[in-house]
Amino acid sequence: MPPAAAAVAAGGAAAGGQQQQQGGVSTFLQAVLRMGMMWYMFNMFKGGGQQTAGTGAASGGMLRPLYARGDLVDLRMFLYERPYLHDFAKGTLVWELPGVALGTTPEHKHTYSYRPSKAVQNNGTLFLHAVFSRAGVDFAAEDLPPGSVFTKTLPLIRYMAPLKNKTGVNLLAAEGGPVTTPKASQAVSDQEAAPAQWVSHFKPNATLSIIDHFTAYTRANVPQPLREHFQFADQEGEQYLPLSYFDEFWLLRDKMVPVNDSLLETPLHLEVKTGSIWWMQLQQQMEQSFNMQTSMGIAGEGESDEVKRIFLEGNPYLLALTMVVSLLHSVFDFLAFKNDVAFWKDNRSMEGLSARSIMVNAVCQLIILLYLFDNETSTVVLISSGTAVTEAERAPPGLPPQPMCLPWF
């Protein structure tokens, strides 16, 4: 086969492979590369030295931790349908964990069977309140020293559109018969035709991470990612409370439970663990990158979940091998496109070439591109598939060659 036809065929096979892998491993590599570029651009353009007004923070002085590593606190978790829990007696105590050592405590797990109320079943809200108090202190007393009791709150209800129905049609069945029954097919059609409605979903997992970080800072040197996590014990803002946050990085959309009248009981898995400051900052950077990619249209909705799923369910050795193969695939795809451009640039004759094969390959590539565009594939995959749609138009002998056609560019 001539080099031009081979390059076009290789481009077709590459685009077909990308179309098959768009929801799997190739998506991981593309998302990681985009995340790295977004992280670099974010750090380059965000600017340094800008100080935000913290809670009670002045321009000078020191910030010191109120608690030290190893101090004991009592932890209680309450369920309440409002974001603020002023009266602890109104909340539902779901877990009590005494004697938690800050910065050194091992993992603790607990499962609670939650029965949603009528208000929650009808798109109501629900919050998990983690209440810290010094060990042995009555957390409900009113005359406690500042910083003796502090809380962290997590909304357990998330409103989002339901996942798309993945029921399809078996094209290999006799006469193209559908996989589902006629009534089920009609229900699927009605569901697709109806406008998308936001549905409340229950988060079945709640992981509270207590950061092992007890460092004094000058106010001007507080790292920017930590500012939003700082809670101060007094209005002067000289002593900050232990850093903690609810880790939702590994909570995927398809693991959430839709809430409606039929949901009578569901488990709530609680976990308390010690986390590191660098892992918290890495999670923040990755979440910011995912959100930025989605807002800019580079990544599709829920594509970050597929990347996280690869980390959760994939073999690390196979993942490393896949990254290497994907990089080589991208390099070979670029070289094939480069050689294709160089060949048609200097070509003066169609001798030995099959115009029919070239046109058929170009049409196939265009069909693949339109299919990816119709399925709302990420922009990176569309660009890669669009560059493969190349068609060389050659005039009759004796006339100068016509320029190469690059659709979508």
Short mmCIF file of N, CA and C in Angstrom, two decimals, residues 27 33 94 101 117 119 152 181 190 193 211 215 242 257 266 277 309 342 358 362 365 382 392:
data_model
loop_
_atom_site.label_atom_id
_atom_site.label_comp_id
_atom_site.label_asym_id
_atom_site.label_seq_id
_atom_site.Cartn_x
_atom_site.Cartn_y
_atom_site.Cartn_z
N THR A 27 -9.31 8.26 28.21
CA THR A 27 -9.84 9.45 28.89
C THR A 27 -8.97 9.82 30.07
N LEU A 33 -3.32 15.05 31.38
CA LEU A 33 -2.58 16.08 30.65
C LEU A 33 -3.27 17.43 30.76
N VAL A 94 -25.76 10.12 65.72
CA VAL A 94 -25.56 8.89 64.95
C VAL A 94 -24.25 8.20 65.29
N ALA A 101 -7.31 11.26 69.21
CA ALA A 101 -6.01 11.94 69.28
C ALA A 101 -5.76 12.70 67.98
N SER A 117 -36.98 11.30 56.44
CA SER A 117 -38.28 11.84 56.82
C SER A 117 -39.07 12.22 55.57
N ALA A 119 -40.01 15.15 54.74
CA ALA A 119 -39.44 16.36 54.15
C ALA A 119 -38.25 16.03 53.26
N LYS A 152 -17.84 20.92 62.07
CA LYS A 152 -17.71 20.82 60.62
C LYS A 152 -19.02 20.28 60.08
N THR A 181 -38.34 -4.89 26.34
CA THR A 181 -39.69 -5.15 25.89
C THR A 181 -40.28 -3.87 25.28
N ASP A 190 -40.09 7.84 26.32
CA ASP A 190 -40.76 8.92 27.03
C ASP A 190 -39.81 9.63 27.98
N ALA A 193 -37.60 11.89 25.99
CA ALA A 193 -38.30 13.04 25.44
C ALA A 193 -38.63 14.05 26.52
N ILE A 211 -6.51 16.79 59.71
CA ILE A 211 -5.20 17.04 59.13
C ILE A 211 -4.13 17.06 60.21
N THR A 215 1.27 23.92 62.68
CA THR A 215 2.40 24.80 62.37
C THR A 215 2.00 26.24 62.60
N PRO A 242 -7.93 23.04 64.91
CA PRO A 242 -7.39 21.96 64.06
C PRO A 242 -8.05 21.91 62.69
N VAL A 257 -27.53 7.75 46.11
CA VAL A 257 -28.83 7.09 46.13
C VAL A 257 -29.92 8.12 45.84
N THR A 266 -31.67 3.60 54.21
CA THR A 266 -30.43 3.50 53.46
C THR A 266 -29.26 3.60 54.43
N ILE A 277 -1.42 17.24 54.90
CA ILE A 277 -1.69 18.53 54.29
C ILE A 277 -1.43 18.52 52.79
N ARG A 309 -12.47 6.55 38.72
CA ARG A 309 -12.80 5.14 38.73
C ARG A 309 -11.61 4.29 38.28
N ALA A 342 3.25 15.99 4.47
CA ALA A 342 4.45 16.11 3.65
C ALA A 342 4.30 15.40 2.31
N ILE A 358 -9.11 6.41 -0.94
CA ILE A 358 -8.88 7.64 -0.18
C ILE A 358 -10.21 8.29 0.18
N ALA A 362 -11.83 8.84 3.92
CA ALA A 362 -12.19 10.19 4.37
C ALA A 362 -13.64 10.23 4.85
N GLN A 365 -13.89 8.53 8.24
CA GLN A 365 -13.39 9.40 9.30
C GLN A 365 -14.41 10.50 9.62
N LEU A 382 -12.44 15.30 20.04
CA LEU A 382 -12.96 15.83 18.77
C LEU A 382 -11.83 16.41 17.92
N ALA A 392 -7.10 14.35 0.18
CA ALA A 392 -6.22 14.93 -0.82
C ALA A 392 -6.96 15.00 -2.15
#
